[in-house]
Short mmCIF file of C-alpha atoms in Angstrom, two decimals:
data_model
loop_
_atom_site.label_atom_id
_atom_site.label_comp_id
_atom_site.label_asym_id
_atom_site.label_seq_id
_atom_site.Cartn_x
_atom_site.Cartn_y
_atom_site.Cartn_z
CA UNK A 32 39.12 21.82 -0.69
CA UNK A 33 36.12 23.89 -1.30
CA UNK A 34 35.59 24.23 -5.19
CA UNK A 35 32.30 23.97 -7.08
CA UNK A 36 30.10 20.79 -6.63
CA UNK A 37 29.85 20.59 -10.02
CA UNK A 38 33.52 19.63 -10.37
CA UNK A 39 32.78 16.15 -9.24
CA UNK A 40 30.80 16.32 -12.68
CA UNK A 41 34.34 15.84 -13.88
CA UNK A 42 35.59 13.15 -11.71
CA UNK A 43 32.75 10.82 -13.03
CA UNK A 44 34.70 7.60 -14.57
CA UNK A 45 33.73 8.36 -18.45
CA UNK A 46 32.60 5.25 -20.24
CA UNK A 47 34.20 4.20 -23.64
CA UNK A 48 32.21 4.17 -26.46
CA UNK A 49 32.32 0.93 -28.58
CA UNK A 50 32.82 0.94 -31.76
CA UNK A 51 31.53 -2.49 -33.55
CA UNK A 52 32.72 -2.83 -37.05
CA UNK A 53 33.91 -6.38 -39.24
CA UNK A 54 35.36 -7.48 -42.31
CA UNK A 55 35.88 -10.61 -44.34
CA UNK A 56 39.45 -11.25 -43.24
CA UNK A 57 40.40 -10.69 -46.73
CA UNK A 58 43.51 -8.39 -47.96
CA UNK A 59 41.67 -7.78 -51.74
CA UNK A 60 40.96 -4.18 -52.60
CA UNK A 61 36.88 -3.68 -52.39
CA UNK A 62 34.83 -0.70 -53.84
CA UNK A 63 33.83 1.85 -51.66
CA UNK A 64 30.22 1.01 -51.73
CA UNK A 65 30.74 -2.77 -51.51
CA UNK A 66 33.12 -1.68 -48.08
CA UNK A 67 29.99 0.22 -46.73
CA UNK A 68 27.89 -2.18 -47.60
CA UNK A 69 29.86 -5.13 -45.31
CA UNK A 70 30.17 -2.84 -42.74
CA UNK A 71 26.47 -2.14 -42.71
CA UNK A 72 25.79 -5.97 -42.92
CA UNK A 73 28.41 -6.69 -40.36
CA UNK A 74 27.12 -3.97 -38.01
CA UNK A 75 23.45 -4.86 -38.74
CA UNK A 76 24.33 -8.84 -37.61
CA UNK A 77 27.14 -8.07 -34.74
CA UNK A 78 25.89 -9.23 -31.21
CA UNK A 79 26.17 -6.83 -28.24
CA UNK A 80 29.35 -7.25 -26.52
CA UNK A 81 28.75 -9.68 -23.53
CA UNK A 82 29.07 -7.73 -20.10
CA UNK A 83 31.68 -9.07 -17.70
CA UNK A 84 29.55 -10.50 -14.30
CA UNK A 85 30.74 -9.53 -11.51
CA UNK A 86 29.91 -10.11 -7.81
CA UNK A 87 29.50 -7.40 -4.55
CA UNK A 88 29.30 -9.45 -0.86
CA UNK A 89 27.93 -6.86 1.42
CA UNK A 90 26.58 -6.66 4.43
CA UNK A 91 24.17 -3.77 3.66
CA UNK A 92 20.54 -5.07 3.24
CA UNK A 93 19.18 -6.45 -0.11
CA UNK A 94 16.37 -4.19 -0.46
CA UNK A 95 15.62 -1.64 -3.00
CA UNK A 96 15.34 0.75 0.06
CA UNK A 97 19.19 0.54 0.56
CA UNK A 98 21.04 3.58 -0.47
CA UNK A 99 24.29 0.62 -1.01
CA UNK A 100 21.74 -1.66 -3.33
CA UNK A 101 20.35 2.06 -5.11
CA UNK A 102 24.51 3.00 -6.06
CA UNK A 103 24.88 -1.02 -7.65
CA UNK A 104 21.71 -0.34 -9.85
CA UNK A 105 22.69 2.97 -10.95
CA UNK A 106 26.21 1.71 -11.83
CA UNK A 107 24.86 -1.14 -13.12
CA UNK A 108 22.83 1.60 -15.79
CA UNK A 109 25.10 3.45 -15.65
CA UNK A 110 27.51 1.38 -18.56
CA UNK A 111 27.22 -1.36 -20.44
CA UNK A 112 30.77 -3.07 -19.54
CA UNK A 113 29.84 -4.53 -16.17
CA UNK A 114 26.77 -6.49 -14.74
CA UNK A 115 27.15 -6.34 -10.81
CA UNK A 116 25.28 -8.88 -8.85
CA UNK A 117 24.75 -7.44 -5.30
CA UNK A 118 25.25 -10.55 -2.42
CA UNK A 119 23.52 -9.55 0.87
CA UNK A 120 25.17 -11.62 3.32
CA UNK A 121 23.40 -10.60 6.68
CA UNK A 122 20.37 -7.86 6.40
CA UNK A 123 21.17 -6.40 9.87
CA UNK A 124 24.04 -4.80 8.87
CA UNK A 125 26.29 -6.60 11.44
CA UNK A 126 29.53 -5.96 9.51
CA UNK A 127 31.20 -8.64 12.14
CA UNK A 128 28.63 -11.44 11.19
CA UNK A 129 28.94 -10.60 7.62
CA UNK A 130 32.57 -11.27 7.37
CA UNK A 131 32.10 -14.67 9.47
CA UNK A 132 29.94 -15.78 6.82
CA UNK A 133 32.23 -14.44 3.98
CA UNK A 134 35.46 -16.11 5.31
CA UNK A 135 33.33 -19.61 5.24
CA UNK A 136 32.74 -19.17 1.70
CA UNK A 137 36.09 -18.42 0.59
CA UNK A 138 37.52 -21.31 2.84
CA UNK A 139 35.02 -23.39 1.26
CA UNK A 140 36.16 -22.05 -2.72
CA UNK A 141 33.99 -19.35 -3.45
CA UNK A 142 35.63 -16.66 -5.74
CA UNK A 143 34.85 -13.14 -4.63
CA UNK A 144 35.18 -10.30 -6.92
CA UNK A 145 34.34 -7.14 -4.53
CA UNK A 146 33.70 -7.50 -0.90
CA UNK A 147 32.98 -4.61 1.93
CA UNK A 148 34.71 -4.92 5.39
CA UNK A 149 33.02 -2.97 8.32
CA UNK A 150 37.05 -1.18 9.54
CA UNK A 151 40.86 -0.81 8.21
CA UNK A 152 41.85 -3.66 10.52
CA UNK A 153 39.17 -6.52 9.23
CA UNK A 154 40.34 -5.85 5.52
CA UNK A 155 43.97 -5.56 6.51
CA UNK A 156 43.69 -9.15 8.30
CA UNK A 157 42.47 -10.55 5.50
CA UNK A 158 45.24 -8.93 3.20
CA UNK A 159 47.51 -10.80 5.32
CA UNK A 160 46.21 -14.16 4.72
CA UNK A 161 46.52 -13.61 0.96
CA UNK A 162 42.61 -13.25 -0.31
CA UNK A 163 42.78 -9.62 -1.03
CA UNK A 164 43.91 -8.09 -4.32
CA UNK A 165 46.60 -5.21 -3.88
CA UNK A 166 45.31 -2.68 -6.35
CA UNK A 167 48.32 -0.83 -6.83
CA UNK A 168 48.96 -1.93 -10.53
CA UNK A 169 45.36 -0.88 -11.56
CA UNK A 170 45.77 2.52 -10.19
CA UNK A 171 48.90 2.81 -12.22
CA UNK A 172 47.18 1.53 -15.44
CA UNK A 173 44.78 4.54 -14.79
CA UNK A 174 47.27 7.22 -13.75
CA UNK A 175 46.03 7.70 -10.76
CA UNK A 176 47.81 8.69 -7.42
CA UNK A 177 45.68 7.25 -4.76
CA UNK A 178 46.83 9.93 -2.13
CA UNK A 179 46.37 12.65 -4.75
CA UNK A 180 43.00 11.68 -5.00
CA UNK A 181 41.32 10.25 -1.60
CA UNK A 182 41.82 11.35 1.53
CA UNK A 183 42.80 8.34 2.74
CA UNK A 184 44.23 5.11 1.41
CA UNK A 185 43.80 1.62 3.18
CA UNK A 186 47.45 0.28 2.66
CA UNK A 187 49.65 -2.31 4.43
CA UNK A 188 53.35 -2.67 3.55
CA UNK A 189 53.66 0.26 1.13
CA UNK A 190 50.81 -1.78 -1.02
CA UNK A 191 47.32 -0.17 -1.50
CA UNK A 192 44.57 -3.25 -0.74
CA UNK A 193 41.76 -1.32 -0.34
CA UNK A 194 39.36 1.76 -1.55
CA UNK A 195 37.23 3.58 1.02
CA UNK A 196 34.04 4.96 -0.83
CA UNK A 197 33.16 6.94 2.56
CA UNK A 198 34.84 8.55 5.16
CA UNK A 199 33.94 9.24 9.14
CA UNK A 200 36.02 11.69 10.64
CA UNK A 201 36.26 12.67 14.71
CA UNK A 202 34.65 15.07 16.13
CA UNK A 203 32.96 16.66 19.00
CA UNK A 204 29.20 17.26 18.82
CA UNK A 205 27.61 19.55 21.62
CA UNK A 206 23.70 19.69 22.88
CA UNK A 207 23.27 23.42 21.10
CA UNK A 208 20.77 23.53 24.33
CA UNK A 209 23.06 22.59 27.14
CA UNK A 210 26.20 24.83 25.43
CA UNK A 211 23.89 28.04 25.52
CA UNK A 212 22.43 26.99 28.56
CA UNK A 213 25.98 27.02 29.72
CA UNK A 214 27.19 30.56 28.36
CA UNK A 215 30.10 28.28 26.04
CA UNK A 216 30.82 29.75 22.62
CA UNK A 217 31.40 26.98 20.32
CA UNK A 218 35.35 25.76 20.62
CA UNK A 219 37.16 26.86 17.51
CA UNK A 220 39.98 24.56 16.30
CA UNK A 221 43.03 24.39 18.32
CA UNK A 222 41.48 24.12 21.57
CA UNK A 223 42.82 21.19 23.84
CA UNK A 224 41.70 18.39 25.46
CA UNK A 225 42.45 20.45 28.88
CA UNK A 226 39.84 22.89 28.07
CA UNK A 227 37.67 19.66 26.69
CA UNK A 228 37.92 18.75 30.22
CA UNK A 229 37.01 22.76 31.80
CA UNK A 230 34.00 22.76 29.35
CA UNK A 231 32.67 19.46 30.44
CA UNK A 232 32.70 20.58 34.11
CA UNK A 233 31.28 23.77 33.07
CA UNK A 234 28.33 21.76 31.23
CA UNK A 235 27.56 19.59 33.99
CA UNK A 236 24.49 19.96 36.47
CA UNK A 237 22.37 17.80 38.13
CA UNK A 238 20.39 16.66 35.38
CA UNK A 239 23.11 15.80 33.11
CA UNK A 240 26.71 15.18 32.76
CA UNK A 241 29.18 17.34 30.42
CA UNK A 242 30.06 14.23 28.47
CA UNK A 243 30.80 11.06 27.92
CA UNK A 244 33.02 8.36 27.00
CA UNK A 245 32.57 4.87 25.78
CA UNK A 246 33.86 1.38 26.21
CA UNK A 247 35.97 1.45 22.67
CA UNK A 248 39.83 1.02 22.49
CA UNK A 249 39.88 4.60 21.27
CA UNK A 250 38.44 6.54 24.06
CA UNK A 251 41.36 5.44 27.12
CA UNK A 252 44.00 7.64 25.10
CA UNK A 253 42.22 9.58 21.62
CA UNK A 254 45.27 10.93 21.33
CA UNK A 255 46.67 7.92 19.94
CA UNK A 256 44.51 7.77 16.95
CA UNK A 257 44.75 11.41 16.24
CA UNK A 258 48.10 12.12 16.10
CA UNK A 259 50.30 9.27 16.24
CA UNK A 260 51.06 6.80 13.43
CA UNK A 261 49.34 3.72 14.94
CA UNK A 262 47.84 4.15 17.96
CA UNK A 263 49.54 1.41 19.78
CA UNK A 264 53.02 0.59 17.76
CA UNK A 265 55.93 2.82 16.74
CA UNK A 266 57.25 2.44 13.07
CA UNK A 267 59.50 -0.44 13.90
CA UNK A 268 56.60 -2.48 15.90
CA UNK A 269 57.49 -1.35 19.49
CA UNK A 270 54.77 -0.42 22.14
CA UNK A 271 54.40 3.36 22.51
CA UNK A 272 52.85 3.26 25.85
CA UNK A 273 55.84 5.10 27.26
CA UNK A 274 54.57 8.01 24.84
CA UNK A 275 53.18 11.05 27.28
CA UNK A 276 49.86 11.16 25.45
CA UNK A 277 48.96 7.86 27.75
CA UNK A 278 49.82 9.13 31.31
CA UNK A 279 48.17 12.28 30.27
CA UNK A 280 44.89 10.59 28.72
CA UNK A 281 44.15 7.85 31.29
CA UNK A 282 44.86 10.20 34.17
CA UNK A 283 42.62 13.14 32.40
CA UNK A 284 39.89 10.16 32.44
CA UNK A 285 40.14 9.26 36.08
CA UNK A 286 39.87 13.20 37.05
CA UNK A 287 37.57 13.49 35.02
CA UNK A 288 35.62 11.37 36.40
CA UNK A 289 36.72 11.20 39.98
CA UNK A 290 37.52 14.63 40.79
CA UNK A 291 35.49 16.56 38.31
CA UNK A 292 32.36 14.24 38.33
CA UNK A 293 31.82 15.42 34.94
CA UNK A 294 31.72 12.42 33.51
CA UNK A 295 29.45 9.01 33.63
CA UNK A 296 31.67 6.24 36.35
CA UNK A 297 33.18 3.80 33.61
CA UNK A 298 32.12 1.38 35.84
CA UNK A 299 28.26 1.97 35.26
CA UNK A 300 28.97 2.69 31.60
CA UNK A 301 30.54 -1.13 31.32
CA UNK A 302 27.29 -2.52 32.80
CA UNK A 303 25.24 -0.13 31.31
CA UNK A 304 26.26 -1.20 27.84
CA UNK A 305 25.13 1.32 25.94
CA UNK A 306 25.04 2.38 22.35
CA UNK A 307 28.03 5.10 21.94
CA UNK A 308 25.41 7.65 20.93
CA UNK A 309 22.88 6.84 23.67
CA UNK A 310 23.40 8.96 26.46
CA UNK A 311 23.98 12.16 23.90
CA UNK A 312 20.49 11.86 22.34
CA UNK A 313 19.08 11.01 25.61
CA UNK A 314 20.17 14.59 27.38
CA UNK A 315 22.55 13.05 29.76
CA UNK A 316 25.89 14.08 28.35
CA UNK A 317 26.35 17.86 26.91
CA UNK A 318 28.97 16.70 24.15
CA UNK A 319 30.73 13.65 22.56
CA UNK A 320 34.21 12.88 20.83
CA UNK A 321 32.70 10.36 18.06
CA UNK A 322 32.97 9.82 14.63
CA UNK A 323 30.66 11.80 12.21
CA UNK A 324 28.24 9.07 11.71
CA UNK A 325 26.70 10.25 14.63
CA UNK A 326 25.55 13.00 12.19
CA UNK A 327 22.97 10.83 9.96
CA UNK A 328 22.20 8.42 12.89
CA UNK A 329 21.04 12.06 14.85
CA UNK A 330 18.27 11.85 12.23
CA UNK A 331 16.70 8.49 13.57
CA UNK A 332 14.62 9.50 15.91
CA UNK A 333 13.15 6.25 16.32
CA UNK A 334 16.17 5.19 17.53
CA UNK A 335 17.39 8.62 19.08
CA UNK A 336 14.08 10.72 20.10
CA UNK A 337 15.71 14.36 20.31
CA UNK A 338 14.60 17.48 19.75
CA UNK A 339 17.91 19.87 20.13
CA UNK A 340 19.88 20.99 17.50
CA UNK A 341 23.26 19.39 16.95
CA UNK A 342 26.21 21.83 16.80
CA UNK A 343 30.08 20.98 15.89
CA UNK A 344 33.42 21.49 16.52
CA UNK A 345 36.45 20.13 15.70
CA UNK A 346 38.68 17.51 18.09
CA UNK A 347 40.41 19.00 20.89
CA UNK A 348 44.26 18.49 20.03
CA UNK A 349 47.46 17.89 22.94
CA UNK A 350 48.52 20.70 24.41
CA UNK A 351 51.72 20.66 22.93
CA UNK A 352 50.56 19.71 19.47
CA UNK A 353 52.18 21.27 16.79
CA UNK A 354 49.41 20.56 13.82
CA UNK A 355 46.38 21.71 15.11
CA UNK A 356 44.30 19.96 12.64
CA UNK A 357 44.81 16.75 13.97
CA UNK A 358 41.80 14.06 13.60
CA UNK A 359 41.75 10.66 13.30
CA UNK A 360 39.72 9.57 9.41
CA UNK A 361 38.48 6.06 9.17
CA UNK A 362 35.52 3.92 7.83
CA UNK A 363 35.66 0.68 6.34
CA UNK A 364 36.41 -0.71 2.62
CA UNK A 365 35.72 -2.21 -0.85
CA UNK A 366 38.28 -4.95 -1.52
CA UNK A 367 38.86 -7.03 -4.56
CA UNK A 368 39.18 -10.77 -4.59
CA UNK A 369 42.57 -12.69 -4.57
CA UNK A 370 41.38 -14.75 -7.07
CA UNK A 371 38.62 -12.96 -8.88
CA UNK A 372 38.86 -13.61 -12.63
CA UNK A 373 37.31 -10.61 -13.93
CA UNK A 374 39.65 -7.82 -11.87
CA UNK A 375 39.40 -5.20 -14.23
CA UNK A 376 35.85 -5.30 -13.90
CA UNK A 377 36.11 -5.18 -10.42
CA UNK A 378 38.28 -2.43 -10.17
CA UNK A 379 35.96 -0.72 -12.74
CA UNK A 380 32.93 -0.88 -10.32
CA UNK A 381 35.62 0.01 -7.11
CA UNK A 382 36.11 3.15 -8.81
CA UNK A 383 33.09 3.97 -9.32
CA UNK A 384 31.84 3.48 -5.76
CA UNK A 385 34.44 5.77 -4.62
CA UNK A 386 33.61 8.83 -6.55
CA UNK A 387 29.74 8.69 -6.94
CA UNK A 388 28.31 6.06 -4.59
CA UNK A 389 27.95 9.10 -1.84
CA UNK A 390 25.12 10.59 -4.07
CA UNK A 391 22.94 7.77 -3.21
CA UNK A 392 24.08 6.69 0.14
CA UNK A 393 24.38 10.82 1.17
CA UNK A 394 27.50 9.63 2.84
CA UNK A 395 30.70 12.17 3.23
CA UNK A 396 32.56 10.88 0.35
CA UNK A 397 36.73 9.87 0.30
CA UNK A 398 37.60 12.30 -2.60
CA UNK A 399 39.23 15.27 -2.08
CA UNK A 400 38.26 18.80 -4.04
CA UNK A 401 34.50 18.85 -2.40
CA UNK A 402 32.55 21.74 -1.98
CA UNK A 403 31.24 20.91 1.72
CA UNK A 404 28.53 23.50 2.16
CA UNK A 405 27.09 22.57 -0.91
CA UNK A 406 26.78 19.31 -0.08
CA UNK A 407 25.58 18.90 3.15
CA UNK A 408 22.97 21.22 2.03
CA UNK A 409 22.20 19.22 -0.44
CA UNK A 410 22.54 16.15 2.11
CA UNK A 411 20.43 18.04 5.22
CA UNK A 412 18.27 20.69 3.98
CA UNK A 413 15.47 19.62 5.50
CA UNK A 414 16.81 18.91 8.73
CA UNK A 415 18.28 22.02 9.79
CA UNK A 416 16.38 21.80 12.96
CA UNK A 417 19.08 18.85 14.22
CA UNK A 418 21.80 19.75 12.24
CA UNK A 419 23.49 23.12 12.09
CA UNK A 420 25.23 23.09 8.97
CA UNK A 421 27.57 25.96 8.85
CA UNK A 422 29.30 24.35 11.91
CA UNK A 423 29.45 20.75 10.33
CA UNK A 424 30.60 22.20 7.04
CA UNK A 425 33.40 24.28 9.04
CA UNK A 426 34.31 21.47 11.32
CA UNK A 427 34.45 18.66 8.48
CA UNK A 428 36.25 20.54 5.92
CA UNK A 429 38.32 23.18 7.01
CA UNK A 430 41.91 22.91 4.85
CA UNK A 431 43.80 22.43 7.87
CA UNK A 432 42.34 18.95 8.88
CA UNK A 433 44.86 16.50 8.76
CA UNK A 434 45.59 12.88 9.97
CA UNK A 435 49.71 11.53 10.78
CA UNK A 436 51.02 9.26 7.49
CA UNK A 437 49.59 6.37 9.12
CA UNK A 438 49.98 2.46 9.05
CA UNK A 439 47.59 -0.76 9.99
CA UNK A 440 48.85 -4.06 11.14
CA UNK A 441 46.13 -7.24 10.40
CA UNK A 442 46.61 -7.94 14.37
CA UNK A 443 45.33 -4.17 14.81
CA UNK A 444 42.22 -5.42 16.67
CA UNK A 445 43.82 -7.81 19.13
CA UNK A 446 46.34 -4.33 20.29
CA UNK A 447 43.25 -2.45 20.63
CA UNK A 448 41.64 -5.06 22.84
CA UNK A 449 44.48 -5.19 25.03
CA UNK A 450 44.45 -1.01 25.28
CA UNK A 451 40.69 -1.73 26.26
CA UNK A 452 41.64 -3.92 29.27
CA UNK A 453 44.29 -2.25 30.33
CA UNK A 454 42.21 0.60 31.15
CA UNK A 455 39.22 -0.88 32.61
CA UNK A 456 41.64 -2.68 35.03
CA UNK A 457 43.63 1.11 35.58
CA UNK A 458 39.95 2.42 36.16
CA UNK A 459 37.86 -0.51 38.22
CA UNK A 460 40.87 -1.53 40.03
CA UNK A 461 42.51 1.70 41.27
CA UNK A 462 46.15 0.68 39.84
CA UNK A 463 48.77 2.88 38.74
CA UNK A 464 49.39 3.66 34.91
CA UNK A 465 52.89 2.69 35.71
CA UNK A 466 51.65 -0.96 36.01
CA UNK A 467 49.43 -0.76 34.06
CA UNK A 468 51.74 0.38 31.20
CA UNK A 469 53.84 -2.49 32.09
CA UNK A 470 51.18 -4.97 31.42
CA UNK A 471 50.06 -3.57 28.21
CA UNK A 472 53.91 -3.16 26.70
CA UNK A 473 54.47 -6.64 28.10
CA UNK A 474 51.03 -8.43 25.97
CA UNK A 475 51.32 -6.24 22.93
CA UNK A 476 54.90 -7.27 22.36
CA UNK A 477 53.77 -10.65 22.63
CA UNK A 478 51.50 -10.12 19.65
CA UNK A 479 53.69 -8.60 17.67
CA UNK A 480 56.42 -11.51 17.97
CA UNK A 481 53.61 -14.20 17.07
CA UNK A 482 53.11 -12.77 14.25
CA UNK A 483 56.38 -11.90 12.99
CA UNK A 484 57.30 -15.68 13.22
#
């Protein structure tokens, strides 16, 4: 993965030159000077070719500040093919909100050419209800293997209907403080999530515990969304909450937590309500499974006041994992209008975000063949202080990262939610898993039949 930065130089989507020329429409034999002569003329009077108008619905702010608005003006200049109009829909960045607003306006008729969702599941929902483009046919008219190229593709019954210009990618951050403070060499990959659980009691004290874990569908079994294929359905849309990964991860919490007392009581975390990155930057928990975006927000210290120096490591796997790469890769997409009438266009500017969009937004980008170093450096130079470097670059691209061939279902969100209870019931309410897992097999397959209907 780790070749020169400069051979994303190459990947850059090449703009056609256009030749304007003309003639009289006539088959008579002309003189070579009277043919350069009309073609002078003809050049001399031809009008520009008129740019197809395209437009973006985001939920990323409409200010010239915006990284997102900065890549739309630079691929607007960038060619003279496309004119992208850029459609704020909210300007807090409340992906949710945005798409509430955008499903009004396609009920009501509006014709969307490119539209961001916030996750996989939001733009697979909509897939299902028909107002998403699949985009398989225009990677084909551009040669272009979509797995060859991206690390990951957002696709839903063998169809691709979505491009992911950015990628966040699991992890586990550690207070560089609190490790050393500890005597805890940084974990290497292949380590498990049963010494995840001896180095959080090992990084506990009384001013601090040795992590934490949030309220999201992903943190009662990570597992799932690491190295499984969906992280609640087998391939032919049964539960997998008899899977061991389950037993083992909800128990591992409640030791964790009851035994160890390494761990923040879910209970106070619930009515808490926290950000997921607030107790890390605050100095109460030593380290964090999260996605990498808690890299860039690390550098708000508006938000985040911190002074420590973030350090990085890769996910702890299962203990009887066989790929010790595992991680889960995810972000959300760009997604082309059902019934756009300029899809070419469209597809033009899609491209485009995905392989040079990151230089602006400083985003880890979805193509494959990146130096790393290079460009986190470039990315973080001047924040070395909070970010060690070496460590992200090792933990985000080492060759062996890998996620399971995966697959999304648009009812994706409504599984996790009933993961989420599940839990908080199997944590707040002292019940077996066994019942629990009864419960959660017993909703989800209700789900899945509505929808199959």
């Amino acid at each position: 993965m780790k070749k020169a930065l400069g051979l994303l130089i190459s990947l850059m989507i090449m703009v056609p030159l256009v030749a304007c020329g003309g003639n009289n429409g006539s088959n008579q034999a002309v003189s070579p000077s009277a043919s350069a002569g009309t073609a002078t003329a003809a050049t001399e009077s031809a009008e520009p070719a008129a740019k197809s108008k395209i437009k973006f619905y985001t939920f990323k702010a409409n200010k010239p500040e915006e990284p997102t608005f900065q890549a739309v003006e630079a691929y607007n200049k960038s060619q003279d093919k496309v004119e992208v109009e850029y459609v704020s829909l909210v300007q807090n960045s409340d992906s949710v909100e945005f798409l509430s607003k955008l499903d009004v306006l396609i009920a009501g008729g509006e014709v969307v050419d490119v539209f961001m969702t916030g996750n996989e599941e939001t733009l697979m929902e909509r897939a299902s209800r028909g107002v998403v483009e699949p985009l398989d046919s225009y990677l084909e008219a551009e040669g272009i293997k979509a797995e060859d190229e991206y690390f990951k593709v957002l696709k839903m019954d063998q169809k691709v209907y979505g491009l992911m210009n950015s990628i966040t990618q699991w992890f586990t951050v550690f207070n560089r403080e609190h490790l050393e403070e500890a005597g805890l060499a940084l974990p290497e990959m292949g380590w498990t999530w049963d010494d995840f659980r001896t180095y959080a009691k090992k990084l506990t004290t009384a001013d601090h515990y040795g992590t934490y874990f949030h309220t999201w569908g992903e943190y009662p079994n990570i597992v799932a969304y690491t190295e499984r294929s969906n992280p609640q359905l087998s391939n032919d849309l049964k539960p997998i909450f008899d899977d061991p990964s389950f037993n083992y991860f909800f128990n591992l919490r409640r030791a964790m937590e009851k035994e160890d007392k390494s761990v923040e009581p879910y209970a106070d975390v619930l009515a808490a309500n926290y950000h997921v990155l607030q107790q890390f930057f605050a100095g109460n928990a030593s380290m964090l499974a999260v996605p990498s975006y808690a890299v860039r927000a690390g550098l708000n210290l508006e938000k985040f006041p911190h002074d420590f120096q973030m350090v990085y490591a890769p996910l702890p796997r299962s203990v009887d994992a066989k790929d010790v790469g595992m991680t889960n890769i995810s972000s959300g997409g760009l997604a082309m209008g059902a019934k756009s009438e300029n899809k070419e266009a469209a597809f033009d500017f899609m491209r485009w975000m995905t392989m040079e969009s990151y230089k602006y937004t400083q985003e880890i980008p979805n193509i494959k063949n990146v130096d790393g170093t290079a460009l986190l450096n470039t990315f973080f130079s001047e924040n070395k202080n909070l970010i060690d470097i070496d460590s992200l670059a090792k933990t985000l691209f080492d060759p062996r990262n890998k996620m399971p061939d995966s697959f999304s279902v648009p009812y994706g969100s409504e599984l996790k939610k009933i993961v989420e209870n599940g839990f908080a019931s199997y944590m707040l309410d002292e019940r077996s898993f066994e019942d629990v897992q009864k419960e959660m097999t017993a909703e989800v397959e209700k789900v899945v039949q509505a929808n199959q209907k």
